[in-house]
Amino acid sequence: MNRSLRQPPVTSYGVTQRDATASAIEEAVEQVRRLGFATLDAGFGADEIDEISKAFNTVHARYVHEWGAERLKALDELHTIRALVTQGHQVFRRLALNRNLIAALQQLIVGKFVLNQQNGIINPPGETYNQAAWHRDLPYQHFISSTPLAINALYCVDDFTQENGATFVLPASHKTSAFPTQTYIDRNAIQIEARAGHYILLDCMMFHSGGRNESAQTRRAVNHVYNIPYFKQQINIPRNLKAEDLSEEEKAIFGFCYQEPDSVDAYLASREPKNR
Ligand SMILES: O=C(O)CCC(=O)C(=O)O
């Protein structure tokens, strides 16, 4: 972005409406609304960040063993762990339910929202991967909305640096329906550097892409797409997660309350006061 190195003016005139922020969460929310992206500290300590990193590797090894590296590679899925939250490790539940994140989402998405997907994303050194191309997280869609319908919270398991392929974004591209020209991209794309333990929040209609990892290590992340409950989940989470140890609020976020009824009978039953 072209930013002046000097302090911007603090005075204004003709302004009758203005945003107000009182916390780092609200500052992130303001920036997502205006530019389509922001970083947000999850508030984890060093031990927790390390625990997530180790759990990522454990679950990844198990996932590749279960589905087979050759098959995953043939499907362009080798660098993705699908439906992490259903893979039996508590830390991924905590990542999806993080208090700072949920507080930001409550301000960004008007009304109820559900987790659509939570995937482990591996940006391998020196080769491309399936997120290294411009896209929206509601792909194949060219509408714009006045308020976010879906937000991606990309948790940085490792530091995101220019060298290891930190995510590229096209600021404010959630405000225009069409994808811009390459000239526009070359002039306006920026890379978001962020420390491990932070989420990169993206309005899902903002164009973004993983960058090329020129470092010697993999760069790992966990993406979370949350959306209004009218969009179907990438993989059905309630059918793959035990409800017993979840609170009502957690069940709502994982989509337990928004499954489509199987029949008119089931729909009418869902309308009974005791089931609402
Ligand atoms: O890996 C990245 O930097 C980008 C991830 C991404 O594009 C996504 O989660 O949709």
Short mmCIF file of C-alpha atoms and ligand atoms in Angstrom, two decimals:
data_model
loop_
_atom_site.label_atom_id
_atom_site.label_comp_id
_atom_site.label_asym_id
_atom_site.label_seq_id
_atom_site.Cartn_x
_atom_site.Cartn_y
_atom_site.Cartn_z
CA MET A 1 0.00 0.00 0.00
CA ASN A 2 1.16 3.57 -0.66
CA ARG A 3 1.38 4.98 2.85
CA SER A 4 2.92 8.28 3.84
CA LEU A 5 5.79 7.92 6.27
CA ARG A 6 4.67 11.12 8.04
CA GLN A 7 1.90 11.26 10.63
CA PRO A 8 -1.51 11.68 8.93
CA PRO A 9 -3.61 14.72 9.94
CA VAL A 10 -5.69 14.31 13.12
CA THR A 11 -8.19 17.09 12.37
CA SER A 12 -11.14 16.89 9.97
CA TYR A 13 -14.13 18.93 8.82
CA GLY A 14 -17.55 18.08 7.49
CA VAL A 15 -17.55 14.78 9.38
CA THR A 16 -20.83 13.93 11.10
CA GLN A 17 -20.40 10.16 11.38
CA ARG A 18 -17.36 8.35 12.62
CA ASP A 19 -16.31 4.84 13.68
CA ALA A 20 -15.38 4.40 17.33
CA THR A 21 -13.13 1.66 18.71
CA ALA A 22 -12.33 0.83 22.32
CA SER A 23 -10.16 -2.31 22.03
CA ALA A 24 -7.73 -4.16 19.76
CA ILE A 25 -10.62 -6.44 18.75
CA GLU A 26 -12.72 -3.48 17.65
CA GLU A 27 -9.76 -2.02 15.77
CA ALA A 28 -9.39 -5.30 13.88
CA VAL A 29 -13.13 -5.34 13.16
CA GLU A 30 -13.00 -1.79 11.77
CA GLN A 31 -10.13 -2.70 9.46
CA VAL A 32 -11.79 -5.90 8.21
CA ARG A 33 -14.93 -3.94 7.38
CA ARG A 34 -12.99 -1.25 5.53
CA LEU A 35 -10.01 -3.06 3.97
CA GLY A 36 -11.12 -6.70 4.21
CA PHE A 37 -8.28 -7.91 6.43
CA ALA A 38 -6.64 -7.49 9.86
CA THR A 39 -4.57 -9.47 12.32
CA LEU A 40 -5.87 -10.49 15.74
CA ASP A 41 -3.89 -11.84 18.69
CA ALA A 42 -5.47 -15.07 19.98
CA GLY A 43 -4.04 -14.27 23.43
CA PHE A 44 -2.27 -17.63 23.80
CA GLY A 45 0.88 -18.07 25.89
CA ALA A 46 4.07 -19.58 24.45
CA ASP A 47 3.18 -23.06 25.80
CA GLU A 48 -0.21 -23.05 24.11
CA ILE A 49 1.27 -21.89 20.78
CA ASP A 50 3.77 -24.74 21.04
CA GLU A 51 1.06 -27.26 21.94
CA ILE A 52 -0.90 -26.26 18.82
CA SER A 53 2.22 -26.61 16.67
CA LYS A 54 2.90 -30.13 18.02
CA ALA A 55 -0.75 -31.18 17.69
CA PHE A 56 -0.73 -29.98 14.07
CA ASN A 57 2.19 -32.28 13.23
CA THR A 58 0.71 -35.25 15.12
CA VAL A 59 -2.66 -34.97 13.40
CA HIS A 60 -1.03 -34.34 10.01
CA ALA A 61 1.07 -37.52 10.25
CA ARG A 62 -2.01 -39.55 11.25
CA TYR A 63 -4.11 -37.98 8.46
CA VAL A 64 -1.53 -38.76 5.75
CA HIS A 65 -1.16 -42.31 7.09
CA GLU A 66 -4.94 -42.78 7.02
CA TRP A 67 -5.63 -41.41 3.53
CA GLY A 68 -2.30 -42.15 1.85
CA ALA A 69 0.22 -39.63 0.50
CA GLU A 70 -0.12 -40.85 -3.09
CA ARG A 71 -3.90 -40.52 -3.09
CA LEU A 72 -3.82 -37.10 -1.42
CA LYS A 73 -1.20 -35.92 -3.91
CA ALA A 74 -3.25 -37.11 -6.89
CA LEU A 75 -6.22 -35.14 -5.51
CA ASP A 76 -4.11 -31.99 -4.88
CA GLU A 77 -4.87 -32.53 -1.16
CA LEU A 78 -1.41 -33.41 0.13
CA HIS A 79 -0.93 -30.04 1.82
CA THR A 80 -4.35 -29.83 3.48
CA ILE A 81 -5.81 -31.52 6.58
CA ARG A 82 -9.60 -31.46 6.19
CA ALA A 83 -12.03 -30.96 9.09
CA LEU A 84 -9.31 -30.65 11.75
CA VAL A 85 -11.90 -30.03 14.46
CA THR A 86 -13.24 -33.57 13.92
CA GLN A 87 -9.80 -35.23 14.16
CA GLY A 88 -10.06 -35.80 17.92
CA HIS A 89 -7.56 -33.25 19.24
CA GLN A 90 -8.92 -30.70 21.75
CA VAL A 91 -6.62 -27.86 20.69
CA PHE A 92 -8.43 -27.44 17.38
CA ARG A 93 -11.73 -27.02 19.16
CA ARG A 94 -10.12 -24.31 21.30
CA LEU A 95 -8.78 -22.63 18.17
CA ALA A 96 -12.23 -22.51 16.61
CA LEU A 97 -13.83 -21.22 19.85
CA ASN A 98 -11.15 -18.70 20.86
CA ARG A 99 -12.71 -15.87 22.89
CA ASN A 100 -11.03 -13.00 21.04
CA LEU A 101 -11.95 -14.51 17.71
CA ILE A 102 -15.59 -15.14 18.65
CA ALA A 103 -15.88 -11.57 20.00
CA ALA A 104 -14.62 -10.23 16.65
CA LEU A 105 -16.95 -12.50 14.68
CA GLN A 106 -19.94 -11.41 16.77
CA GLN A 107 -19.28 -7.86 15.62
CA LEU A 108 -18.45 -8.70 12.01
CA ILE A 109 -21.22 -11.15 11.07
CA VAL A 110 -24.67 -9.78 11.80
CA GLY A 111 -26.78 -12.36 13.68
CA LYS A 112 -25.89 -16.04 14.00
CA PHE A 113 -22.89 -17.70 12.39
CA VAL A 114 -21.50 -21.23 12.14
CA LEU A 115 -18.12 -22.76 11.45
CA ASN A 116 -18.17 -23.82 7.82
CA GLN A 117 -14.73 -25.44 7.73
CA GLN A 118 -11.47 -25.75 9.67
CA ASN A 119 -8.52 -27.00 7.63
CA GLY A 120 -4.83 -27.39 8.30
CA ILE A 121 -2.87 -25.63 5.53
CA ILE A 122 0.73 -26.43 4.77
CA ASN A 123 2.72 -24.09 2.55
CA PRO A 124 5.64 -26.30 1.52
CA PRO A 125 9.11 -24.83 0.88
CA GLY A 126 10.03 -24.36 -2.77
CA GLU A 127 6.86 -25.75 -4.35
CA THR A 128 3.34 -24.60 -4.98
CA TYR A 129 0.18 -25.71 -3.10
CA ASN A 130 -3.55 -25.48 -3.59
CA GLN A 131 -4.03 -22.08 -1.87
CA ALA A 132 -1.29 -20.31 -3.84
CA ALA A 133 -3.67 -18.74 -6.36
CA TRP A 134 -6.00 -15.74 -6.06
CA HIS A 135 -9.43 -16.73 -4.81
CA ARG A 136 -12.32 -15.75 -2.60
CA ASP A 137 -13.37 -18.07 0.21
CA LEU A 138 -16.84 -18.16 -1.24
CA PRO A 139 -15.27 -19.14 -4.58
CA TYR A 140 -17.01 -18.73 -7.94
CA GLN A 141 -19.06 -15.87 -6.42
CA HIS A 142 -18.97 -12.32 -7.73
CA PHE A 143 -21.54 -10.57 -5.57
CA ILE A 144 -20.64 -8.03 -2.92
CA SER A 145 -22.53 -7.43 0.32
CA SER A 146 -22.81 -4.42 2.60
CA THR A 147 -21.83 -6.53 5.62
CA PRO A 148 -19.68 -9.70 5.79
CA LEU A 149 -21.53 -12.96 5.20
CA ALA A 150 -18.41 -15.03 5.82
CA ILE A 151 -15.07 -14.46 7.53
CA ASN A 152 -11.88 -16.52 7.29
CA ALA A 153 -9.75 -16.61 10.45
CA LEU A 154 -6.39 -17.98 9.34
CA TYR A 155 -4.51 -19.02 12.48
CA CYS A 156 -0.73 -18.74 12.06
CA VAL A 157 0.87 -21.89 13.51
CA ASP A 158 4.24 -20.48 12.37
CA ASP A 159 5.29 -16.86 11.93
CA PHE A 160 4.10 -15.60 8.54
CA THR A 161 6.96 -13.78 6.79
CA GLN A 162 7.53 -12.46 3.29
CA GLU A 163 10.15 -15.17 2.87
CA ASN A 164 7.94 -18.11 3.86
CA GLY A 165 5.00 -17.08 1.69
CA ALA A 166 2.82 -14.95 3.98
CA THR A 167 -0.68 -14.48 2.56
CA PHE A 168 -1.16 -11.91 -0.21
CA VAL A 169 -4.32 -9.80 -0.15
CA LEU A 170 -5.94 -7.28 -2.45
CA PRO A 171 -7.15 -4.66 0.07
CA ALA A 172 -10.82 -3.72 -0.21
CA SER A 173 -11.46 -6.17 -3.07
CA HIS A 174 -14.52 -7.40 -1.12
CA LYS A 175 -16.15 -4.13 -2.22
CA THR A 176 -15.99 -4.80 -5.98
CA SER A 177 -17.54 -7.85 -7.60
CA ALA A 178 -15.06 -8.52 -10.45
CA PHE A 179 -11.47 -9.76 -10.20
CA PRO A 180 -9.07 -6.93 -11.21
CA THR A 181 -6.41 -6.81 -13.94
CA GLN A 182 -2.86 -8.06 -13.41
CA THR A 183 -1.63 -4.44 -13.57
CA TYR A 184 -3.93 -3.53 -10.68
CA ILE A 185 -2.79 -6.60 -8.74
CA ASP A 186 0.90 -5.79 -9.29
CA ARG A 187 0.32 -2.25 -7.97
CA ASN A 188 -1.99 -2.99 -5.05
CA ALA A 189 -1.37 -6.50 -3.65
CA ILE A 190 0.27 -6.59 -0.22
CA GLN A 191 1.57 -9.43 1.94
CA ILE A 192 0.40 -9.82 5.54
CA GLU A 193 3.15 -10.70 7.96
CA ALA A 194 1.93 -12.03 11.32
CA ARG A 195 3.37 -13.80 14.32
CA ALA A 196 2.52 -17.35 15.35
CA GLY A 197 -0.46 -17.20 17.71
CA HIS A 198 -2.31 -14.58 15.65
CA TYR A 199 -5.27 -14.96 13.34
CA ILE A 200 -5.36 -13.21 10.00
CA LEU A 201 -8.99 -12.18 9.59
CA LEU A 202 -10.23 -11.95 6.02
CA ASP A 203 -13.59 -10.92 4.66
CA CYS A 204 -14.24 -14.04 2.59
CA MET A 205 -15.09 -11.94 -0.48
CA MET A 206 -11.67 -10.31 -0.46
CA PHE A 207 -9.27 -11.82 -3.00
CA HIS A 208 -6.24 -13.42 -1.39
CA SER A 209 -3.58 -16.03 -2.12
CA GLY A 210 -0.85 -17.94 -0.33
CA GLY A 211 2.64 -16.77 -1.35
CA ARG A 212 5.58 -18.86 -2.52
CA ASN A 213 7.57 -20.26 0.40
CA GLU A 214 11.23 -19.45 -0.29
CA SER A 215 12.38 -20.53 3.19
CA ALA A 216 13.66 -23.99 4.13
CA GLN A 217 10.73 -24.83 6.48
CA THR A 218 7.04 -25.52 5.92
CA ARG A 219 4.74 -22.63 6.88
CA ARG A 220 1.67 -23.98 8.67
CA ALA A 221 -1.75 -22.42 9.29
CA VAL A 222 -5.28 -23.41 10.28
CA ASN A 223 -8.04 -21.75 8.34
CA HIS A 224 -11.52 -21.25 9.79
CA VAL A 225 -14.39 -20.08 7.63
CA TYR A 226 -17.42 -18.84 9.60
CA ASN A 227 -20.58 -17.82 7.83
CA ILE A 228 -24.24 -17.06 8.25
CA PRO A 229 -26.05 -20.38 8.80
CA TYR A 230 -27.57 -20.42 5.30
CA PHE A 231 -24.43 -21.81 3.62
CA LYS A 232 -23.70 -25.53 3.87
CA GLN A 233 -20.56 -26.70 5.65
CA GLN A 234 -17.65 -28.00 3.59
CA ILE A 235 -17.82 -31.29 5.55
CA ASN A 236 -20.71 -31.91 7.94
CA ILE A 237 -19.24 -31.09 11.37
CA PRO A 238 -22.13 -32.16 13.68
CA ARG A 239 -22.15 -35.65 12.15
CA ASN A 240 -18.44 -36.00 12.87
CA LEU A 241 -18.22 -34.45 16.34
CA LYS A 242 -19.52 -35.70 19.68
CA ALA A 243 -22.00 -33.24 21.19
CA GLU A 244 -21.74 -34.50 24.80
CA ASP A 245 -19.00 -32.23 26.04
CA LEU A 246 -20.06 -29.10 24.14
CA SER A 247 -22.05 -26.19 25.59
CA GLU A 248 -25.17 -24.95 23.78
CA GLU A 249 -23.20 -21.97 22.45
CA GLU A 250 -20.42 -24.23 21.16
CA LYS A 251 -22.94 -26.55 19.53
CA ALA A 252 -24.50 -23.57 17.76
CA ILE A 253 -21.09 -22.46 16.41
CA PHE A 254 -20.38 -25.97 15.11
CA GLY A 255 -23.74 -25.98 13.34
CA PHE A 256 -25.69 -28.49 15.46
CA CYS A 257 -28.75 -26.21 15.52
CA TYR A 258 -28.77 -25.52 11.79
CA GLN A 259 -29.04 -28.95 10.19
CA GLU A 260 -31.77 -29.08 7.55
CA PRO A 261 -34.75 -31.22 8.64
CA ASP A 262 -35.10 -34.53 6.71
CA SER A 263 -38.86 -34.20 6.17
CA VAL A 264 -41.94 -32.03 6.75
CA ASP A 265 -42.55 -34.09 9.88
CA ALA A 266 -39.06 -33.27 11.18
CA TYR A 267 -39.48 -29.60 10.23
CA LEU A 268 -42.77 -29.30 12.11
CA ALA A 269 -41.26 -31.09 15.11
CA SER A 270 -38.41 -28.55 15.10
CA ARG A 271 -41.04 -25.76 15.41
CA GLU A 272 -42.50 -27.24 18.64
CA PRO A 273 -41.77 -24.80 21.48
CA LYS A 274 -39.83 -27.46 23.41
CA ASN A 275 -37.42 -27.91 20.46
CA ARG A 276 -36.83 -24.23 19.65
O1 LIG B 1 -2.04 -20.23 3.01
C1 LIG B 1 -2.33 -19.03 2.88
O2 LIG B 1 -1.51 -18.12 3.07
C2 LIG B 1 -3.70 -18.64 2.39
C3 LIG B 1 -4.77 -19.60 2.83
C4 LIG B 1 -6.02 -19.39 2.05
O3 LIG B 1 -5.99 -18.90 0.97
C5 LIG B 1 -7.30 -19.78 2.62
O4 LIG B 1 -7.38 -20.25 3.75
O5 LIG B 1 -8.32 -19.60 1.91
#
